[in-house]
Short mmCIF file of N, CA, C and O and ligand atoms in Angstrom, two decimals:
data_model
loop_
_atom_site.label_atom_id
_atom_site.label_comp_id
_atom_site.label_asym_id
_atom_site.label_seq_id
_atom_site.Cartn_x
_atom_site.Cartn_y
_atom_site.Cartn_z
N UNK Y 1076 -10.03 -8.61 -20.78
CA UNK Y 1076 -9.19 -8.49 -19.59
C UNK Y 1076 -8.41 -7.18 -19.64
O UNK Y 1076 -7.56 -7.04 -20.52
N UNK Y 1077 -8.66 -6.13 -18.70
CA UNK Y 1077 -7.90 -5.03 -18.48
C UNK Y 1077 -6.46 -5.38 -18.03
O UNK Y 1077 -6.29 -6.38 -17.34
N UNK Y 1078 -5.26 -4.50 -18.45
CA UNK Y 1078 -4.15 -4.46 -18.13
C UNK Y 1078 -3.84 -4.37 -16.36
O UNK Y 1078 -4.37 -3.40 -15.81
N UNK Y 1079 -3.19 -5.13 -15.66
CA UNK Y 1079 -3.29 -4.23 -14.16
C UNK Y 1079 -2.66 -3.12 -14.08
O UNK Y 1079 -1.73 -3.02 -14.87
N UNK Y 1080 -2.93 -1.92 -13.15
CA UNK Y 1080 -2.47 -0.51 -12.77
C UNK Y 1080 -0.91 -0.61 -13.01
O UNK Y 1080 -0.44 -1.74 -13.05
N UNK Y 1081 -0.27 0.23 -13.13
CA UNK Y 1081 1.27 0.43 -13.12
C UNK Y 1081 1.28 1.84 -12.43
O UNK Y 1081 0.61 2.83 -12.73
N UNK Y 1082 2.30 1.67 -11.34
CA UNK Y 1082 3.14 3.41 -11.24
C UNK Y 1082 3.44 3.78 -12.15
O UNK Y 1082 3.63 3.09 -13.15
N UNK Y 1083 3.60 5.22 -12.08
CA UNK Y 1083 4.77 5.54 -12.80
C UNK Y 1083 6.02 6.31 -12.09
O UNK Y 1083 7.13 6.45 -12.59
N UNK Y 1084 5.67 6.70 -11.03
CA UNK Y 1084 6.60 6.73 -9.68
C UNK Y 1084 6.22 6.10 -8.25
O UNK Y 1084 5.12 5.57 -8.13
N UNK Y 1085 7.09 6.15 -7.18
CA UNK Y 1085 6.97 5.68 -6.32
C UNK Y 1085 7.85 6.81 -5.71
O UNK Y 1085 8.86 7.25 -6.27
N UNK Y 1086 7.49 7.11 -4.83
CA UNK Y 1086 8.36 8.21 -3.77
C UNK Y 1086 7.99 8.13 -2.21
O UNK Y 1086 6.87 8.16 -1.69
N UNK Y 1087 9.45 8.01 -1.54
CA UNK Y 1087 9.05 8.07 0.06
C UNK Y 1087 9.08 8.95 0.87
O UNK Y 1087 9.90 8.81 1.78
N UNK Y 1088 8.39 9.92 0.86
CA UNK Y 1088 7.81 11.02 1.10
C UNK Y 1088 8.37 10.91 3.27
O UNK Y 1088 8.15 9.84 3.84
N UNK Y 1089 8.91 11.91 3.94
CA UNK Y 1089 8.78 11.41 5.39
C UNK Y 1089 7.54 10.95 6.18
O UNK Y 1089 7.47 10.61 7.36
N UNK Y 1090 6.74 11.02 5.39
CA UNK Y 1090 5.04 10.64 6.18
C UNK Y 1090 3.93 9.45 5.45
O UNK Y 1090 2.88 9.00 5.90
N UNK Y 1091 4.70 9.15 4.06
CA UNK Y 1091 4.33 8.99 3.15
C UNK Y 1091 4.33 8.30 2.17
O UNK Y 1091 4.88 8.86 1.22
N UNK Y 1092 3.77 6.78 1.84
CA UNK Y 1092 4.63 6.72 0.11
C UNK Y 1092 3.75 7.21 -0.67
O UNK Y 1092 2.54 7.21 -0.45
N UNK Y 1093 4.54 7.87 -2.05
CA UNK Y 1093 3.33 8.38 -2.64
C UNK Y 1093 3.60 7.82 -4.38
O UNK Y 1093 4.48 8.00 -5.22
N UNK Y 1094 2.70 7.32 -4.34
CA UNK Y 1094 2.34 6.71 -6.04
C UNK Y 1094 1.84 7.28 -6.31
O UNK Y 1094 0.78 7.65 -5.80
N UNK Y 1095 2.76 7.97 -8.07
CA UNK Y 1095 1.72 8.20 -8.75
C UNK Y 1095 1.19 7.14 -10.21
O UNK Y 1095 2.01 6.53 -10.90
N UNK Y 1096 -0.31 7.10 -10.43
CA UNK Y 1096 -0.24 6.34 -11.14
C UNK Y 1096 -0.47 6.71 -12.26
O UNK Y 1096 -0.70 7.91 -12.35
N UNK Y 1097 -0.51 5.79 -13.77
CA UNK Y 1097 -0.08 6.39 -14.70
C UNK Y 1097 -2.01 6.64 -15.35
O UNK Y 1097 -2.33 7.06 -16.46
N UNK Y 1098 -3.05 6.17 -14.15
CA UNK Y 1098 -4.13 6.85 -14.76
C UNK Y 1098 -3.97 8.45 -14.57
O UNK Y 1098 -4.93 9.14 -14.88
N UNK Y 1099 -2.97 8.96 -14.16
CA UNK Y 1099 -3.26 10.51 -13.83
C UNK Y 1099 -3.55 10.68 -12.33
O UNK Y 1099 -3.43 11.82 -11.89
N UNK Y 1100 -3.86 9.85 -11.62
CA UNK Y 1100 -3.75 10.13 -10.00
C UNK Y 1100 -2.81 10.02 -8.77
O UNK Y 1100 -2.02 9.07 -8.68
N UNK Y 1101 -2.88 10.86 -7.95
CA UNK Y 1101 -1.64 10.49 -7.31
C UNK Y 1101 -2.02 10.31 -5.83
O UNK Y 1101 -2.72 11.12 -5.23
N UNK Y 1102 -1.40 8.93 -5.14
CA UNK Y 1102 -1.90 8.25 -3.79
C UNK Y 1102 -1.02 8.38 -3.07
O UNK Y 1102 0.09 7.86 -3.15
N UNK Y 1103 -1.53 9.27 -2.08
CA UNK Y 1103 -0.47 9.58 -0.68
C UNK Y 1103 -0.71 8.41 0.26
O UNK Y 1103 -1.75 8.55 0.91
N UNK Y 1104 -0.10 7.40 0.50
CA UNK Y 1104 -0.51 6.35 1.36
C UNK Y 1104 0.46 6.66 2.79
O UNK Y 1104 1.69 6.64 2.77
N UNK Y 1105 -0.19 6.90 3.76
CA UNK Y 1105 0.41 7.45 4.55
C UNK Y 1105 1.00 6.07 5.87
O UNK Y 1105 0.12 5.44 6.46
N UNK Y 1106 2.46 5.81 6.16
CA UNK Y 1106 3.08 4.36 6.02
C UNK Y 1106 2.31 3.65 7.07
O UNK Y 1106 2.14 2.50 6.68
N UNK Y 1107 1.65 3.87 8.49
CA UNK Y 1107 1.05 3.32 9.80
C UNK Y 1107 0.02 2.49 8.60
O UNK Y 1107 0.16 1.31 8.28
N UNK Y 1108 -1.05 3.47 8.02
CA UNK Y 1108 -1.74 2.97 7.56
C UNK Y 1108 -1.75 1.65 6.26
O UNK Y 1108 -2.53 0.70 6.14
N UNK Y 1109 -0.71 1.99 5.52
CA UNK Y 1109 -0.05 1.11 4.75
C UNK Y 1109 0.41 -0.43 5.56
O UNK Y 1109 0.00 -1.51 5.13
N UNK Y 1110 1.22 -0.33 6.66
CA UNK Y 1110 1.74 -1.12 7.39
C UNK Y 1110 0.35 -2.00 8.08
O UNK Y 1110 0.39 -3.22 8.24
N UNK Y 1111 -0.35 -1.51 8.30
CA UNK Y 1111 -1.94 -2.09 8.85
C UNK Y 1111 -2.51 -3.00 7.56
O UNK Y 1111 -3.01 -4.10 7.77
N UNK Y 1112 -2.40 -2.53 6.40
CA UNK Y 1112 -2.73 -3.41 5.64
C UNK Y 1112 -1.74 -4.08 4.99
O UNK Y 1112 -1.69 -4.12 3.76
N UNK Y 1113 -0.85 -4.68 5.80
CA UNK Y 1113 -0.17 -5.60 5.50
C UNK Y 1113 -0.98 -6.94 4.86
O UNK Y 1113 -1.79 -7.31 5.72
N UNK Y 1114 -1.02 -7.48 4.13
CA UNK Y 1114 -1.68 -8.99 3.97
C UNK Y 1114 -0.25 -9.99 4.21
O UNK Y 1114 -0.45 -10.98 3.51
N UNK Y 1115 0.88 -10.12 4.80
CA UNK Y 1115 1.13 -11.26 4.35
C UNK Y 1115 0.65 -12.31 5.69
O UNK Y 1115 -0.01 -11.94 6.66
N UNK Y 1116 1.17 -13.69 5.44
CA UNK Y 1116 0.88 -14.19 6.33
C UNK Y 1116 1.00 -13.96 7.97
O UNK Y 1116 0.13 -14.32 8.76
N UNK Y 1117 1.97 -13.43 8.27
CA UNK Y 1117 2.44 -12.94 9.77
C UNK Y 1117 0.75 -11.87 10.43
O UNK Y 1117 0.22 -11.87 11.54
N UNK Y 1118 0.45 -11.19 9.32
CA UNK Y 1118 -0.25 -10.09 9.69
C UNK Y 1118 -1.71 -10.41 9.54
O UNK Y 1118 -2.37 -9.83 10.40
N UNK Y 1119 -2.52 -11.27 8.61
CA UNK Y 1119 -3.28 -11.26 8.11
C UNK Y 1119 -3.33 -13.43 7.58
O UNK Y 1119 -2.54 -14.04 6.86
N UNK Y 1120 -4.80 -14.04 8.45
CA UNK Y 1120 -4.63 -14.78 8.32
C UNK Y 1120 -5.78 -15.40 7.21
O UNK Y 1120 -7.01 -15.32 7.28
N UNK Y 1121 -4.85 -16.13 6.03
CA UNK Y 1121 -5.23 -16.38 4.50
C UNK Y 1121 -6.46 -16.93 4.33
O UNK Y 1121 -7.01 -16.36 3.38
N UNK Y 1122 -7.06 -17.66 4.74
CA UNK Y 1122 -8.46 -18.78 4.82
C UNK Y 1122 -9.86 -17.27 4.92
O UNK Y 1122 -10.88 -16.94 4.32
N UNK Y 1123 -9.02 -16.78 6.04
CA UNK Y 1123 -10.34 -16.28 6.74
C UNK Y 1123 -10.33 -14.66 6.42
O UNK Y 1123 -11.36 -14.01 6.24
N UNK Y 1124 -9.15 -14.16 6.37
CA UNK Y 1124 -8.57 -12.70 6.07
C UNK Y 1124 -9.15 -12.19 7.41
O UNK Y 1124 -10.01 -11.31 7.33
N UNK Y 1125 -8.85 -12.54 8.43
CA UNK Y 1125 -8.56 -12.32 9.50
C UNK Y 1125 -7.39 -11.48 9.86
O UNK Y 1125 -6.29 -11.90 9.49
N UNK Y 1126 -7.46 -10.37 10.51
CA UNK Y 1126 -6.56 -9.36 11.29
C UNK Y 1126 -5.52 -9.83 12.46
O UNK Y 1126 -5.71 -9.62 13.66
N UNK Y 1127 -4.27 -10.56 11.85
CA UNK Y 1127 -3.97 -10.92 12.93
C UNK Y 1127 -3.30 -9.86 13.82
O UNK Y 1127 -3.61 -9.63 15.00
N UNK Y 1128 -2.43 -9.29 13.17
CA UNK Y 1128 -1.88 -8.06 13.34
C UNK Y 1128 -2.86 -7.14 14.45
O UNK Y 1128 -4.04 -6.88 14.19
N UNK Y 1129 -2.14 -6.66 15.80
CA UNK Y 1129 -2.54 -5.98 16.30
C UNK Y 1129 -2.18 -4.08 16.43
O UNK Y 1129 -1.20 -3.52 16.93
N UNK Y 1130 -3.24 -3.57 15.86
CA UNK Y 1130 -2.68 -2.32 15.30
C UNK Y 1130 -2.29 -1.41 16.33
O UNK Y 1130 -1.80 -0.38 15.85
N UNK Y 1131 -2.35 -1.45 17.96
CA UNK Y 1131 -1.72 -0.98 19.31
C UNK Y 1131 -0.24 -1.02 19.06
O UNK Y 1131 0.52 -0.08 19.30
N UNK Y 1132 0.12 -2.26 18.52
CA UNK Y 1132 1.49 -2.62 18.39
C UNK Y 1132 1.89 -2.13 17.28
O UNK Y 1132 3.05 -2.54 17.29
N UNK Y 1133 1.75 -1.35 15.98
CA UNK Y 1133 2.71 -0.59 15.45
C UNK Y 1133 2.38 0.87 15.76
O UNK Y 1133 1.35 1.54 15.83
N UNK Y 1134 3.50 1.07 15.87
CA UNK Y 1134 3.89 3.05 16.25
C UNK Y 1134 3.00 3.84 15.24
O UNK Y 1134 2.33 3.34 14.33
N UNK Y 1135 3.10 4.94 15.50
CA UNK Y 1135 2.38 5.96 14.96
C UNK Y 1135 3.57 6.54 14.55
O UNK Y 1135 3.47 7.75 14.35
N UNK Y 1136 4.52 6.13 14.39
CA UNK Y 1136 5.84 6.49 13.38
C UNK Y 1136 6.38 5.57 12.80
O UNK Y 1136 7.56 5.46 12.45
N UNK Y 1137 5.14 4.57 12.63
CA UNK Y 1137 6.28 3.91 11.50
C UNK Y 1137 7.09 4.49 10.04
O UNK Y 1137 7.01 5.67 9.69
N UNK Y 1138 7.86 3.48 9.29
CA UNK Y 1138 8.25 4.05 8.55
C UNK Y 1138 9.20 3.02 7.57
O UNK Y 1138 9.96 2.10 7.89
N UNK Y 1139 8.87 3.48 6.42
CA UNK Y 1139 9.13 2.41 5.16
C UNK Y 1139 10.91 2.61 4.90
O UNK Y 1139 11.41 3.59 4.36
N UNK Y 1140 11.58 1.58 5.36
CA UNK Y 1140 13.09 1.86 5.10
C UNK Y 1140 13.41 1.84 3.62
O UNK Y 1140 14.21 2.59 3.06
N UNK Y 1141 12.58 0.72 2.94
CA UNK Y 1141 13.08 0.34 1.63
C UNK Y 1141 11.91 0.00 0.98
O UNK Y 1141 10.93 -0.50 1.56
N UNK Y 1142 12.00 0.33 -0.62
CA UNK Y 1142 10.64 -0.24 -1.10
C UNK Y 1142 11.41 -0.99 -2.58
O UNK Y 1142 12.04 -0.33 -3.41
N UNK Y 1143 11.23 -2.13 -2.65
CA UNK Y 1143 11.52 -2.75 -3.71
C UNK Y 1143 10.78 -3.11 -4.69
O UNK Y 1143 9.59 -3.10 -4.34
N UNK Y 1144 10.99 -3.56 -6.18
CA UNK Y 1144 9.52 -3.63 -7.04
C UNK Y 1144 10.02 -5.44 -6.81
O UNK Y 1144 11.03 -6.00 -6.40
N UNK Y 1145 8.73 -5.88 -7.30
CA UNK Y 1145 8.69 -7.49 -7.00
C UNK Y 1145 7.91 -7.82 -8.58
O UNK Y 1145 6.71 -7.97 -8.85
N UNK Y 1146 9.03 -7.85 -9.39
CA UNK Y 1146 8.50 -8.40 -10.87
C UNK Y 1146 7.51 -7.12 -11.19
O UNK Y 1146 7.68 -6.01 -10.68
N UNK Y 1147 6.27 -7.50 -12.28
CA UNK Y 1147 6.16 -6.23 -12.56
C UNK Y 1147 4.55 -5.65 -12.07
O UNK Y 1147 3.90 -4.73 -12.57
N UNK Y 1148 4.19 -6.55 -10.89
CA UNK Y 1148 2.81 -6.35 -10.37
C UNK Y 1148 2.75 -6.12 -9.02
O UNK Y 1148 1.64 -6.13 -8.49
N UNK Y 1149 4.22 -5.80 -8.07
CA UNK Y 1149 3.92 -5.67 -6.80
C UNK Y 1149 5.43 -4.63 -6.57
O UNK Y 1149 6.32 -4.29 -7.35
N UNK Y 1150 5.19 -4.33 -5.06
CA UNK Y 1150 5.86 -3.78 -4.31
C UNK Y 1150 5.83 -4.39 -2.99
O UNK Y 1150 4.79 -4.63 -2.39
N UNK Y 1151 7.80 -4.77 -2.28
CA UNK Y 1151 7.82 -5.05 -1.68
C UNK Y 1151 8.48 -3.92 -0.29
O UNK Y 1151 9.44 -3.17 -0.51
N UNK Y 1152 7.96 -3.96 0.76
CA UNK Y 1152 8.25 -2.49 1.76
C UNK Y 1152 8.83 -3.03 3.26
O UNK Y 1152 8.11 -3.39 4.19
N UNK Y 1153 10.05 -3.01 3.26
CA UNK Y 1153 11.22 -3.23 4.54
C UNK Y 1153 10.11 -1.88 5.19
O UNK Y 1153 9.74 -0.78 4.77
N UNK Y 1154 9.88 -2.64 6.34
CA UNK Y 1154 9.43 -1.10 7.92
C UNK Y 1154 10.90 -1.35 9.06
O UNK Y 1154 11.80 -2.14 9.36
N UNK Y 1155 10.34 -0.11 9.35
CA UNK Y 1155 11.81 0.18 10.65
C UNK Y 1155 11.44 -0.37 11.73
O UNK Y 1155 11.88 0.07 12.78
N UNK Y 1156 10.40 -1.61 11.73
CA UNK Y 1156 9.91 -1.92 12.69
C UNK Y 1156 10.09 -3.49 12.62
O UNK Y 1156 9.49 -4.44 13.12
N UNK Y 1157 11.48 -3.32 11.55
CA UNK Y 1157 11.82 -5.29 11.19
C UNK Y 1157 10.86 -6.39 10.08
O UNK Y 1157 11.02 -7.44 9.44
N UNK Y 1158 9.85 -5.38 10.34
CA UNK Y 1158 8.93 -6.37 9.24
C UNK Y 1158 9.13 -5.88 7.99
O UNK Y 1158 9.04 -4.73 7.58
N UNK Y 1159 9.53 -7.27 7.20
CA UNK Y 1159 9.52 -6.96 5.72
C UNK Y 1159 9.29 -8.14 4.80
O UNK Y 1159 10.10 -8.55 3.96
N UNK Y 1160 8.07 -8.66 5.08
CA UNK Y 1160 7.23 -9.31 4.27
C UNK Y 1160 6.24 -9.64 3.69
O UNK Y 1160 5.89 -10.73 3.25
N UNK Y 1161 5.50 -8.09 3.70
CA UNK Y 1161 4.13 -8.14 2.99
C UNK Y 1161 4.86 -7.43 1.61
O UNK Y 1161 5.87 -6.85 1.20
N UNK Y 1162 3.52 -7.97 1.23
CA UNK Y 1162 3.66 -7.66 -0.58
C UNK Y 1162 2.63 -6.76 -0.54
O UNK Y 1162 1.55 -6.76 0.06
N UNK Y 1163 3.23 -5.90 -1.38
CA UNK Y 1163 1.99 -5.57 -1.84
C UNK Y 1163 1.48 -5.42 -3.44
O UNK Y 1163 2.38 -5.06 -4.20
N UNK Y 1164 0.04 -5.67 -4.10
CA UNK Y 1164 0.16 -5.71 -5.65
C UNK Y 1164 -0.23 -4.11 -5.91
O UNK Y 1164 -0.73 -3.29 -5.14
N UNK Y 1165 0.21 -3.98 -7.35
CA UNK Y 1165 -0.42 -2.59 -7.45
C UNK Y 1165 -1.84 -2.34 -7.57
O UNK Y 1165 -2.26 -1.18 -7.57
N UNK Y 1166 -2.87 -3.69 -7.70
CA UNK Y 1166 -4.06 -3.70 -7.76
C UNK Y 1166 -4.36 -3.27 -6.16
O UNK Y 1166 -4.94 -2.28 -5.70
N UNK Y 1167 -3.65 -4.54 -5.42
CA UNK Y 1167 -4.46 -3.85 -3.87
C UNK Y 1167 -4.20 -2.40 -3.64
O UNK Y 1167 -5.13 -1.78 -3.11
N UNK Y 1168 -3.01 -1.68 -3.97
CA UNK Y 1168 -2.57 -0.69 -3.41
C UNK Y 1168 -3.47 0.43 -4.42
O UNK Y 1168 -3.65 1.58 -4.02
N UNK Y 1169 -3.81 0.13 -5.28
CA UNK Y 1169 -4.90 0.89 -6.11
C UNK Y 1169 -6.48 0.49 -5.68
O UNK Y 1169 -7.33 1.21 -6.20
N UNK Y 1170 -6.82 -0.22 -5.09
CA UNK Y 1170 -7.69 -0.27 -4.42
C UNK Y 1170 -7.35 0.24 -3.09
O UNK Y 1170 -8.37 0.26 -2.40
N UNK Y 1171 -6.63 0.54 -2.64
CA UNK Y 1171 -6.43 1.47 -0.76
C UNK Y 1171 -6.00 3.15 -1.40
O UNK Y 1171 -5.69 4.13 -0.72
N UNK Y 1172 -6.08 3.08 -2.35
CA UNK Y 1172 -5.46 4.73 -3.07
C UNK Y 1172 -6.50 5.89 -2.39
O UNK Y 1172 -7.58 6.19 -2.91
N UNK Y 1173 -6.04 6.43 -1.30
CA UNK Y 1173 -6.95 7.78 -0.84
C UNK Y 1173 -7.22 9.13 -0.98
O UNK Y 1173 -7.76 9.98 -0.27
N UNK Y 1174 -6.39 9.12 -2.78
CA UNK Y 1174 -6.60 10.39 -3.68
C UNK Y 1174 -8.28 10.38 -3.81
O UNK Y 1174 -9.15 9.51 -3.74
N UNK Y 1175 -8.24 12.12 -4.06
CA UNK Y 1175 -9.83 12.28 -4.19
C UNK Y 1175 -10.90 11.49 -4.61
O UNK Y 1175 -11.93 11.06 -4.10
N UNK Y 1176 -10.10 11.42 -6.18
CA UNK Y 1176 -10.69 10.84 -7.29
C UNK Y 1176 -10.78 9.27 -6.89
O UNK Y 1176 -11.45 8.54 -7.62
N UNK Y 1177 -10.24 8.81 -5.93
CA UNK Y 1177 -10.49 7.62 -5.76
C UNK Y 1177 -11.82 7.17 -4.71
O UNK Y 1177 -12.80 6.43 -4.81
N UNK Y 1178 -11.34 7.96 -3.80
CA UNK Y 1178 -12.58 7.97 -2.78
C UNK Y 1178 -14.19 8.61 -3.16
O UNK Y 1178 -15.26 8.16 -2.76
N UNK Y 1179 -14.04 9.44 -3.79
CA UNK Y 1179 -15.20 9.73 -4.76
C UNK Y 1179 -15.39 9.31 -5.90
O UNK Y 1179 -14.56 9.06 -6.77
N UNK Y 1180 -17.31 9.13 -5.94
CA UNK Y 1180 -17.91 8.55 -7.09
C UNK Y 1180 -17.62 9.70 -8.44
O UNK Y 1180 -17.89 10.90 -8.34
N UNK Y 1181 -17.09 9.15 -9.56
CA UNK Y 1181 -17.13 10.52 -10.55
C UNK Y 1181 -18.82 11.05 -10.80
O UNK Y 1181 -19.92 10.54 -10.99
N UNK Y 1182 -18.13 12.62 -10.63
CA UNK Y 1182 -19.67 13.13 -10.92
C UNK Y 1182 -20.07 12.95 -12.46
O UNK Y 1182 -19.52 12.78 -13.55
N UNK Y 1183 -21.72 13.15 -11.72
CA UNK Y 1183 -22.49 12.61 -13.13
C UNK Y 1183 -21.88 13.62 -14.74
O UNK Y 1183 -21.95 14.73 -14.21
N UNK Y 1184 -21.59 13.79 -15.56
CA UNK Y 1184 -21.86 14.96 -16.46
C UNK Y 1184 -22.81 15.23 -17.62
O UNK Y 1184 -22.80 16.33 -18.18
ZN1 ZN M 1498 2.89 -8.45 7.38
ZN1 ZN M 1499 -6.36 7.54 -6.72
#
């Protein structure tokens, strides 16, 4: 069993949160898009992982007021848009990570 991911920062960038993690990469998660993958229940329905959330309805400015850690495997993110109840783990959020190295396969050597 591998350890799960850890930050080793978290920064709220005005466009931006940006983790870096302690493999050496760093994830600009940019917040609309973050806020879209909300999973908690309000947004995203559990059985089916269904979209409940309609993405017309958040701004193209959203924006992360507060980011709290939630024990030692998640992050929790207040939006200026009242919602503040998705979680997020550092596994999912390391799986949505849109640094290079993430989105690309490592080349062969
Ligand atoms: Zn939500
Ligand atoms: Zn990455």
């Amino acid at each position: 069993m591998s350890l799960p991911p850890v930050p080793l920062k978290i920064h709220r960038s005005p466009e931006a949160l940006v983790i870096t993690w302690e493999e050496g990469h760093e994830g600009v998660y940019p917040y609309r898009m973050l806020r879209l993958a909300c999973r908690c229940a309000g947004c995203r329905e559990e059985m089916t992982d269904r979209q409940l959330l309609d993405p017309a309805a958040i701004s193209p400015e959203v924006k992360a007021e507060a980011v709290e850690l939630v024990g030692s495997y998640a992050i929790k993110i207040s939006w200026d848009d009242g919602h503040d109840t998705g979680i997020y783990t550092y596994e999912y959020l390391l799986s949505l990570c849109p640094c290079q190295r993430c989105k690309q396969p490592a080349p062969e050597s």
